[in-house]
């Protein structure tokens, strides 16, 4: 093979090698950029967004004093509604959650303006409207009764009477919404 052809082949090999190195560096840079964008996007995901993507799924919610197991029925701005395994319903403030088991990686798109406004107080007002008997679980106690009203930061609960012979007037108990861990109803 003539020397000129060998020299040309060396130059072709050199340029091919340089092009391959450049392509590899560009691929690495693109992979790094994609990974960074995924990290940034993932950092904006909220637990509520993940839970909204799993409505209908069976979840286990650790709320500290109790564990709620059941099918996720609805997700509001700051609460979740679960159909309990025992046949009842539980409203759980998101701030009370210690952990959630059963979530996949799916994320729901950003909620609309109306959903962002539907908070825990809105869900509890539905229980007032229905005159539902509830069990309120806090860190320190369980209270049973019927919610009479829901204000901005608390609810008034009319406790259940001990017996029919007890004729004393029932005085509602004010319970701060921040103290609620679970609100259970049948």
PDB file of C-alpha atoms in Angstrom:
ATOM      1  CA  UNK A   1       0.000   0.000   0.000  1.00  0.00           C
ATOM      2  CA  UNK A   2       1.422   3.372  -0.928  1.00  0.00           C
ATOM      3  CA  UNK A   3       2.573   5.659   1.881  1.00  0.00           C
ATOM      4  CA  UNK A   4       0.104   8.381   0.860  1.00  0.00           C
ATOM      5  CA  UNK A   5      -2.828   5.975   1.243  1.00  0.00           C
ATOM      6  CA  UNK A   6      -1.579   4.835   4.650  1.00  0.00           C
ATOM      7  CA  UNK A   7      -1.221   8.468   5.784  1.00  0.00           C
ATOM      8  CA  UNK A   8      -4.750   9.240   4.544  1.00  0.00           C
ATOM      9  CA  UNK A   9      -6.142   6.204   6.401  1.00  0.00           C
ATOM     10  CA  UNK A  10      -4.449   7.404   9.585  1.00  0.00           C
ATOM     11  CA  UNK A  11      -6.036  10.832   9.183  1.00  0.00           C
ATOM     12  CA  UNK A  12      -9.448   9.221   8.529  1.00  0.00           C
ATOM     13  CA  UNK A  13      -9.046   7.054  11.625  1.00  0.00           C
ATOM     14  CA  UNK A  14      -8.021  10.075  13.689  1.00  0.00           C
ATOM     15  CA  UNK A  15     -11.014  12.117  12.531  1.00  0.00           C
ATOM     16  CA  UNK A  16     -13.380   9.184  13.087  1.00  0.00           C
ATOM     17  CA  UNK A  17     -11.963   8.739  16.580  1.00  0.00           C
ATOM     18  CA  UNK A  18     -12.342  12.469  17.336  1.00  0.00           C
ATOM     19  CA  UNK A  19     -15.929  12.436  16.038  1.00  0.00           C
ATOM     20  CA  UNK A  20     -16.740   9.414  18.193  1.00  0.00           C
ATOM     21  CA  UNK A  21     -15.241  11.122  21.255  1.00  0.00           C
ATOM     22  CA  UNK A  22     -17.226  14.307  20.543  1.00  0.00           C
ATOM     23  CA  UNK A  23     -20.448  12.314  20.051  1.00  0.00           C
ATOM     24  CA  UNK A  24     -19.808  10.476  23.327  1.00  0.00           C
ATOM     25  CA  UNK A  25     -19.205  13.746  25.185  1.00  0.00           C
ATOM     26  CA  UNK A  26     -22.387  15.229  23.705  1.00  0.00           C
ATOM     27  CA  UNK A  27     -24.359  12.137  24.781  1.00  0.00           C
ATOM     28  CA  UNK A  28     -22.916  12.398  28.292  1.00  0.00           C
ATOM     29  CA  UNK A  29     -23.746  16.106  28.459  1.00  0.00           C
ATOM     30  CA  UNK A  30     -27.308  15.431  27.261  1.00  0.00           C
ATOM     31  CA  UNK A  31     -27.722  12.569  29.761  1.00  0.00           C
ATOM     32  CA  UNK A  32     -26.475  14.829  32.562  1.00  0.00           C
ATOM     33  CA  UNK A  33     -28.860  17.605  31.508  1.00  0.00           C
ATOM     34  CA  UNK A  34     -31.816  15.211  31.350  1.00  0.00           C
ATOM     35  CA  UNK A  35     -30.938  13.798  34.778  1.00  0.00           C
ATOM     36  CA  UNK A  36     -30.709  17.306  36.229  1.00  0.00           C
ATOM     37  CA  UNK A  37     -34.065  18.298  34.730  1.00  0.00           C
ATOM     38  CA  UNK A  38     -35.651  15.133  36.131  1.00  0.00           C
ATOM     39  CA  UNK A  39     -34.227  15.964  39.589  1.00  0.00           C
ATOM     40  CA  UNK A  40     -35.575  19.519  39.373  1.00  0.00           C
ATOM     41  CA  UNK A  41     -39.002  18.366  38.193  1.00  0.00           C
ATOM     42  CA  UNK A  42     -39.138  15.639  40.852  1.00  0.00           C
ATOM     43  CA  UNK A  43     -38.282  18.157  43.580  1.00  0.00           C
ATOM     44  CA  UNK A  44     -41.513  20.048  42.820  1.00  0.00           C
ATOM     45  CA  UNK A  45     -43.764  16.977  43.267  1.00  0.00           C
ATOM     46  CA  UNK A  46     -45.921  17.054  46.392  1.00  0.00           C
ATOM     47  CA  UNK A  47     -47.327  14.106  48.288  1.00  0.00           C
ATOM     48  CA  UNK A  48     -50.820  15.366  47.436  1.00  0.00           C
ATOM     49  CA  UNK A  49     -49.940  15.270  43.700  1.00  0.00           C
ATOM     50  CA  UNK A  50     -48.796  11.663  44.032  1.00  0.00           C
ATOM     51  CA  UNK A  51     -51.841  10.673  46.048  1.00  0.00           C
ATOM     52  CA  UNK A  52     -54.216  12.294  43.522  1.00  0.00           C
ATOM     53  CA  UNK A  53     -52.699  10.028  40.877  1.00  0.00           C
ATOM     54  CA  UNK A  54     -53.603   6.995  43.024  1.00  0.00           C
ATOM     55  CA  UNK A  55     -57.308   7.573  43.693  1.00  0.00           C
ATOM     56  CA  UNK A  56     -58.874   4.120  43.822  1.00  0.00           C
ATOM     57  CA  UNK A  57     -55.694   2.438  45.070  1.00  0.00           C
ATOM     58  CA  UNK A  58     -55.443   0.548  48.350  1.00  0.00           C
ATOM     59  CA  UNK A  59     -53.153   2.449  50.708  1.00  0.00           C
ATOM     60  CA  UNK A  60     -51.933   2.253  54.263  1.00  0.00           C
ATOM     61  CA  UNK A  61     -51.710   5.602  56.030  1.00  0.00           C
ATOM     62  CA  UNK A  62     -49.664   5.790  59.224  1.00  0.00           C
ATOM     63  CA  UNK A  63     -51.060   8.674  61.215  1.00  0.00           C
ATOM     64  CA  UNK A  64     -49.120   8.118  64.425  1.00  0.00           C
ATOM     65  CA  UNK A  65     -51.812   7.160  66.932  1.00  0.00           C
ATOM     66  CA  UNK A  66     -53.638   4.955  64.384  1.00  0.00           C
ATOM     67  CA  UNK A  67     -53.148   3.312  61.003  1.00  0.00           C
ATOM     68  CA  UNK A  68     -55.781   3.795  58.290  1.00  0.00           C
ATOM     69  CA  UNK A  69     -56.050   1.089  55.627  1.00  0.00           C
ATOM     70  CA  UNK A  70     -58.390   1.264  52.689  1.00  0.00           C
ATOM     71  CA  UNK A  71     -59.151   2.546  49.211  1.00  0.00           C
ATOM     72  CA  UNK A  72     -58.213   6.145  48.497  1.00  0.00           C
ATOM     73  CA  UNK A  73     -61.488   7.816  47.526  1.00  0.00           C
ATOM     74  CA  UNK A  74     -60.621  11.501  47.143  1.00  0.00           C
ATOM     75  CA  UNK A  75     -57.793  13.967  47.682  1.00  0.00           C
ATOM     76  CA  UNK A  76     -58.277  17.612  48.573  1.00  0.00           C
ATOM     77  CA  UNK A  77     -55.776  20.393  49.003  1.00  0.00           C
ATOM     78  CA  UNK A  78     -54.791  19.278  52.509  1.00  0.00           C
ATOM     79  CA  UNK A  79     -56.741  16.097  53.254  1.00  0.00           C
ATOM     80  CA  UNK A  80     -57.473  12.636  51.881  1.00  0.00           C
ATOM     81  CA  UNK A  81     -60.661  10.589  52.088  1.00  0.00           C
ATOM     82  CA  UNK A  82     -60.264   6.837  52.522  1.00  0.00           C
ATOM     83  CA  UNK A  83     -62.922   4.119  52.441  1.00  0.00           C
ATOM     84  CA  UNK A  84     -61.756   2.059  55.416  1.00  0.00           C
ATOM     85  CA  UNK A  85     -61.415  -1.695  55.267  1.00  0.00           C
ATOM     86  CA  UNK A  86     -63.927  -1.781  58.146  1.00  0.00           C
ATOM     87  CA  UNK A  87     -66.673  -0.182  56.053  1.00  0.00           C
ATOM     88  CA  UNK A  88     -66.408   3.387  57.302  1.00  0.00           C
ATOM     89  CA  UNK A  89     -64.808   6.521  55.923  1.00  0.00           C
ATOM     90  CA  UNK A  90     -61.779   8.397  57.228  1.00  0.00           C
ATOM     91  CA  UNK A  91     -60.815  11.981  56.531  1.00  0.00           C
ATOM     92  CA  UNK A  92     -57.087  12.356  57.166  1.00  0.00           C
ATOM     93  CA  UNK A  93     -55.311  15.727  57.166  1.00  0.00           C
ATOM     94  CA  UNK A  94     -52.169  15.480  55.024  1.00  0.00           C
ATOM     95  CA  UNK A  95     -50.222  17.255  57.781  1.00  0.00           C
ATOM     96  CA  UNK A  96     -51.015  14.296  60.086  1.00  0.00           C
ATOM     97  CA  UNK A  97     -49.444  11.683  57.835  1.00  0.00           C
ATOM     98  CA  UNK A  98     -46.328   9.971  59.118  1.00  0.00           C
ATOM     99  CA  UNK A  99     -46.036   7.698  56.062  1.00  0.00           C
ATOM    100  CA  UNK A 100     -48.037   6.336  53.132  1.00  0.00           C
ATOM    101  CA  UNK A 101     -47.582   2.813  51.765  1.00  0.00           C
ATOM    102  CA  UNK A 102     -48.895   1.647  48.415  1.00  0.00           C
ATOM    103  CA  UNK A 103     -48.071   4.629  46.206  1.00  0.00           C
ATOM    104  CA  UNK A 104     -46.512   4.073  42.821  1.00  0.00           C
ATOM    105  CA  UNK A 105     -44.413   6.632  40.977  1.00  0.00           C
ATOM    106  CA  UNK A 106     -47.342   8.242  39.118  1.00  0.00           C
ATOM    107  CA  UNK A 107     -47.970  11.950  39.652  1.00  0.00           C
ATOM    108  CA  UNK A 108     -51.198  13.798  38.854  1.00  0.00           C
ATOM    109  CA  UNK A 109     -51.053  17.103  36.963  1.00  0.00           C
ATOM    110  CA  UNK A 110     -51.389  20.334  38.918  1.00  0.00           C
ATOM    111  CA  UNK A 111     -54.883  20.783  40.374  1.00  0.00           C
ATOM    112  CA  UNK A 112     -57.259  23.471  39.206  1.00  0.00           C
ATOM    113  CA  UNK A 113     -58.179  26.542  41.236  1.00  0.00           C
ATOM    114  CA  UNK A 114     -61.318  24.989  42.734  1.00  0.00           C
ATOM    115  CA  UNK A 115     -59.521  21.861  43.951  1.00  0.00           C
ATOM    116  CA  UNK A 116     -56.771  23.981  45.499  1.00  0.00           C
ATOM    117  CA  UNK A 117     -59.429  25.739  47.611  1.00  0.00           C
ATOM    118  CA  UNK A 118     -61.175  22.565  48.812  1.00  0.00           C
ATOM    119  CA  UNK A 119     -59.481  21.938  52.097  1.00  0.00           C
ATOM    120  CA  UNK A 120     -60.084  20.011  55.285  1.00  0.00           C
ATOM    121  CA  UNK A 121     -62.701  22.467  56.550  1.00  0.00           C
ATOM    122  CA  UNK A 122     -64.765  21.928  53.367  1.00  0.00           C
ATOM    123  CA  UNK A 123     -64.726  18.158  53.877  1.00  0.00           C
ATOM    124  CA  UNK A 124     -65.723  18.512  57.522  1.00  0.00           C
ATOM    125  CA  UNK A 125     -68.611  20.854  56.626  1.00  0.00           C
ATOM    126  CA  UNK A 126     -70.052  17.970  54.615  1.00  0.00           C
ATOM    127  CA  UNK A 127     -70.133  15.905  57.823  1.00  0.00           C
ATOM    128  CA  UNK A 128     -71.950  18.765  59.586  1.00  0.00           C
ATOM    129  CA  UNK A 129     -74.501  18.917  56.756  1.00  0.00           C
ATOM    130  CA  UNK A 130     -75.046  15.133  56.959  1.00  0.00           C
ATOM    131  CA  UNK A 131     -75.259  15.231  60.778  1.00  0.00           C
ATOM    132  CA  UNK A 132     -72.835  12.322  60.742  1.00  0.00           C
ATOM    133  CA  UNK A 133     -71.696  10.680  63.935  1.00  0.00           C
ATOM    134  CA  UNK A 134     -67.894  10.835  63.961  1.00  0.00           C
ATOM    135  CA  UNK A 135     -64.915   9.711  65.947  1.00  0.00           C
ATOM    136  CA  UNK A 136     -62.157  12.317  66.109  1.00  0.00           C
ATOM    137  CA  UNK A 137     -58.678  10.944  66.720  1.00  0.00           C
ATOM    138  CA  UNK A 138     -56.067  13.318  68.121  1.00  0.00           C
ATOM    139  CA  UNK A 139     -52.648  12.601  69.587  1.00  0.00           C
ATOM    140  CA  UNK A 140     -54.113  12.555  73.088  1.00  0.00           C
ATOM    141  CA  UNK A 141     -57.715  11.383  72.839  1.00  0.00           C
ATOM    142  CA  UNK A 142     -60.590  10.026  70.806  1.00  0.00           C
ATOM    143  CA  UNK A 143     -63.764  12.061  70.859  1.00  0.00           C
ATOM    144  CA  UNK A 144     -67.146  10.801  69.663  1.00  0.00           C
ATOM    145  CA  UNK A 145     -70.039  12.983  68.659  1.00  0.00           C
ATOM    146  CA  UNK A 146     -71.659  14.993  65.919  1.00  0.00           C
ATOM    147  CA  UNK A 147     -69.930  18.010  64.398  1.00  0.00           C
ATOM    148  CA  UNK A 148     -72.148  21.067  64.877  1.00  0.00           C
ATOM    149  CA  UNK A 149     -70.103  23.602  62.923  1.00  0.00           C
ATOM    150  CA  UNK A 150     -66.740  24.132  61.302  1.00  0.00           C
ATOM    151  CA  UNK A 151     -64.944  27.446  61.576  1.00  0.00           C
ATOM    152  CA  UNK A 152     -61.686  28.602  60.010  1.00  0.00           C
ATOM    153  CA  UNK A 153     -59.423  26.694  62.407  1.00  0.00           C
ATOM    154  CA  UNK A 154     -61.642  24.521  64.627  1.00  0.00           C
ATOM    155  CA  UNK A 155     -64.834  22.510  64.750  1.00  0.00           C
ATOM    156  CA  UNK A 156     -67.502  22.290  67.420  1.00  0.00           C
ATOM    157  CA  UNK A 157     -68.315  18.707  68.337  1.00  0.00           C
ATOM    158  CA  UNK A 158     -71.486  17.796  70.234  1.00  0.00           C
ATOM    159  CA  UNK A 159     -70.415  14.795  72.349  1.00  0.00           C
ATOM    160  CA  UNK A 160     -72.591  11.684  72.425  1.00  0.00           C
ATOM    161  CA  UNK A 161     -74.688  11.328  75.561  1.00  0.00           C
ATOM    162  CA  UNK A 162     -73.751   8.517  77.911  1.00  0.00           C
ATOM    163  CA  UNK A 163     -77.345   7.365  78.406  1.00  0.00           C
ATOM    164  CA  UNK A 164     -80.935   8.377  77.839  1.00  0.00           C
ATOM    165  CA  UNK A 165     -81.409   9.251  81.540  1.00  0.00           C
ATOM    166  CA  UNK A 166     -78.733  11.972  81.223  1.00  0.00           C
ATOM    167  CA  UNK A 167     -80.828  15.117  80.645  1.00  0.00           C
ATOM    168  CA  UNK A 168     -78.086  17.695  81.208  1.00  0.00           C
ATOM    169  CA  UNK A 169     -77.610  20.081  78.289  1.00  0.00           C
ATOM    170  CA  UNK A 170     -74.826  19.028  75.956  1.00  0.00           C
ATOM    171  CA  UNK A 171     -72.094  21.618  75.562  1.00  0.00           C
ATOM    172  CA  UNK A 172     -70.127  21.449  72.310  1.00  0.00           C
ATOM    173  CA  UNK A 173     -66.391  20.929  72.519  1.00  0.00           C
ATOM    174  CA  UNK A 174     -64.161  23.090  70.305  1.00  0.00           C
ATOM    175  CA  UNK A 175     -61.440  20.991  68.627  1.00  0.00           C
ATOM    176  CA  UNK A 176     -58.641  22.741  66.708  1.00  0.00           C
ATOM    177  CA  UNK A 177     -58.317  21.395  63.162  1.00  0.00           C
ATOM    178  CA  UNK A 178     -54.557  21.243  63.694  1.00  0.00           C
ATOM    179  CA  UNK A 179     -55.115  18.661  66.459  1.00  0.00           C
ATOM    180  CA  UNK A 180     -57.021  16.264  64.193  1.00  0.00           C
ATOM    181  CA  UNK A 181     -55.234  13.144  62.997  1.00  0.00           C
ATOM    182  CA  UNK A 182     -58.238  11.209  61.654  1.00  0.00           C
ATOM    183  CA  UNK A 183     -61.967  11.882  61.435  1.00  0.00           C
ATOM    184  CA  UNK A 184     -63.868   8.599  61.101  1.00  0.00           C
ATOM    185  CA  UNK A 185     -67.502   8.193  60.170  1.00  0.00           C
ATOM    186  CA  UNK A 186     -69.748   5.276  59.181  1.00  0.00           C
TER     187      UNK A 186
END
